[in-house]
C-alpha positions as semicolon CSV with decimal commas, in nm:
position;residue;x (nm);y (nm);z (nm)
1;X;3,467;-1,540;1,853
2;X;3,592;-1,707;1,537
3;X;3,325;-1,880;1,325
4;X;3,384;-2,249;1,260
5;X;3,415;-2,411;0,918
6;X;3,049;-2,525;0,906
7;X;2,921;-2,173;0,977
8;X;3,144;-2,027;0,706
9;X;3,028;-2,289;0,456
10;X;2,661;-2,226;0,538
11;X;2,711;-1,849;0,501
12;X;2,871;-1,907;0,159
13;X;2,580;-2,129;0,052
14;X;2,327;-1,869;0,169
15;X;2,511;-1,596;-0,022
16;X;2,510;-1,814;-0,333
17;X;2,134;-1,870;-0,301
18;X;2,070;-1,497;-0,256
19;X;2,275;-1,417;-0,566
20;X;2,096;-1,684;-0,772
21;X;1,747;-1,566;-0,674
22;X;1,848;-1,201;-0,717
23;X;1,963;-1,271;-1,070
24;X;1,616;-1,403;-1,156
25;X;1,437;-1,116;-0,981
26;X;1,661;-0,866;-1,159
27;X;1,544;-1,018;-1,489
28;X;1,182;-0,973;-1,378
29;X;1,251;-0,608;-1,286
30;X;1,418;-0,552;-1,624
31;X;1,115;-0,702;-1,798
32;X;0,884;-0,475;-1,595
33;X;1,082;-0,168;-1,705
34;X;1,063;-0,277;-2,070
35;X;0,689;-0,340;-2,045
36;X;0,626;0,000;-1,885
37;X;0,828;0,171;-2,160
38;X;0,631;-0,018;-2,426
39;X;0,312;0,076;-2,241
40;X;0,405;0,442;-2,256
41;X;0,467;0,415;-2,630
42;X;0,135;0,241;-2,688
43;X;-0,041;0,489;-2,462
44;X;0,104;0,784;-2,655
45;X;-0,013;0,635;-2,984
46;X;-0,364;0,586;-2,849
47;X;-0,363;0,935;-2,699
48;X;-0,258;1,098;-3,025
49;X;-0,534;0,911;-3,208
50;X;-0,787;1,021;-2,945
51;X;-0,677;1,385;-2,960
52;X;-0,692;1,388;-3,340
53;X;-1,055;1,284;-3,313
54;X;-1,129;1,578;-3,084
55;X;-1,027;1,478;-2,734
56;X;-1,214;1,628;-2,442
57;X;-1,114;1,711;-2,084
58;X;-1,155;1,350;-1,974
59;X;-0,917;1,228;-2,242
60;X;-0,652;1,483;-2,150
61;X;-0,702;1,416;-1,776
62;X;-0,670;1,040;-1,813
63;X;-0,376;1,072;-2,051
64;X;-0,172;1,300;-1,827
65;X;-0,254;1,090;-1,522
66;X;-0,177;0,765;-1,701
67;X;0,157;0,890;-1,830
68;X;0,255;1,011;-1,483
69;X;0,158;0,676;-1,329
70;X;0,361;0,488;-1,588
71;X;0,659;0,714;-1,522
72;X;0,634;0,649;-1,148
73;X;0,605;0,274;-1,215
74;X;0,927;0,290;-1,417
75;X;1,105;0,464;-1,128
76;X;0,983;0,199;-0,881
77;X;1,089;-0,084;-1,114
78;X;1,425;0,081;-1,175
79;X;1,497;0,101;-0,802
80;X;1,404;-0,266;-0,761
81;X;1,631;-0,347;-1,057
82;X;1,920;-0,160;-0,896
83;X;1,858;-0,336;-0,564
84;X;1,864;-0,683;-0,724
85;X;2,157;-0,586;-0,946
86;X;2,366;-0,501;-0,639
87;X;2,262;-0,828;-0,473
88;X;2,360;-1,016;-0,789
89;X;2,703;-0,855;-0,789
90;X;2,759;-0,969;-0,430
91;X;2,693;-0,639;-0,253
92;X;2,467;-0,800;0,006
93;X;2,277;-0,556;0,222
94;X;2,527;-0,273;0,242
95;X;2,408;0,086;0,277
96;X;2,370;0,159;-0,093
97;X;2,187;-0,170;-0,162
98;X;1,940;-0,114;0,120
99;X;1,905;0,247;0,004
100;X;1,772;0,127;-0,333
101;X;1,514;-0,090;-0,156
102;X;1,411;0,203;0,064
103;X;1,387;0,432;-0,241
104;X;1,170;0,175;-0,422
105;X;0,933;0,169;-0,124
106;X;0,912;0,547;-0,105
107;X;0,851;0,585;-0,478
108;X;0,587;0,314;-0,458
109;X;0,419;0,513;-0,182
110;X;0,428;0,823;-0,405
111;X;0,282;0,613;-0,688
112;X;-0,005;0,503;-0,462
113;X;-0,069;0,859;-0,342
114;X;-0,079;0,982;-0,702
115;X;-0,310;0,697;-0,802
116;X;-0,540;0,774;-0,510
117;X;-0,542;1,145;-0,595
118;X;-0,614;1,071;-0,959
119;X;-0,907;0,847;-0,867
120;X;-1,052;1,090;-0,614
121;X;-1,021;1,383;-0,854
122;X;-1,167;1,181;-1,141
123;X;-1,461;1,069;-0,928
124;X;-1,526;1,418;-0,792
125;X;-1,454;1,656;-1,080
126;X;-1,522;1,460;-1,391
127;X;-1,789;1,227;-1,259
128;X;-1,598;0,920;-1,370
129;X;-1,605;0,588;-1,188
130;X;-1,243;0,523;-1,092
131;X;-1,138;0,254;-0,850
132;X;-0,854;0,265;-0,602
133;X;-0,724;0,016;-0,353
134;X;-0,500;0,004;-0,051
135;X;-0,295;-0,292;-0,172
136;X;-0,022;-0,069;-0,310
137;X;-0,011;0,124;0,017
138;X;0,039;-0,197;0,213
139;X;0,306;-0,323;-0,030
140;X;0,499;0,005;-0,027
141;X;0,492;0,026;0,352
142;X;0,609;-0,336;0,372
143;X;0,905;-0,263;0,144
144;X;0,993;0,047;0,349
145;X;0,970;-0,158;0,671
146;X;1,197;-0,433;0,534
147;X;1,452;-0,172;0,424
148;X;1,439;-0,009;0,768
149;X;1,480;-0,351;0,931
150;X;1,786;-0,427;0,717
151;X;1,936;-0,087;0,800
152;X;1,887;-0,148;1,172
153;X;2,042;-0,494;1,138
154;X;2,347;-0,335;0,972
155;X;2,386;-0,093;1,260
156;X;2,355;-0,375;1,514
157;X;2,618;-0,575;1,330
158;X;2,854;-0,276;1,330
159;X;2,800;-0,223;1,704
160;X;2,864;-0,590;1,777
161;X;3,181;-0,594;1,570
162;X;3,308;-0,289;1,760
163;X;3,241;-0,438;2,103
164;X;3,417;-0,770;2,032
């Protein structure tokens, strides 16, 4: 079945819209990476000042946990940046592009697990009041689900193209 001219034009317009929005989201992801890197620098300065004043176990615990969380946040943001970068360059939903989205979701899940572990350990061992939420869990599982859905759609498209 050969697509008609209207269908081809609509597909081109949709691709153009995806590329335009992806360009803007890529800029947001780049900004997030820059902010996390600046956050790490600021955090290290504050940590060194705290340790010079005689840091205790809480300071070291929070510092190591905070640095690890910021590192994981950079990895998540970097995978989102790569995903939107590939969309911007016209690589719409191929295996590598969807792989970056899937990797972002998995790293986000690891980030949430680490955050949860840090809060539970801080509450239990150090007697600190640390909050945790399930919002990041829901968001990471949603990103993983969307990546899985796109992967399945690719496989369906390949099967349909082989049967025609």
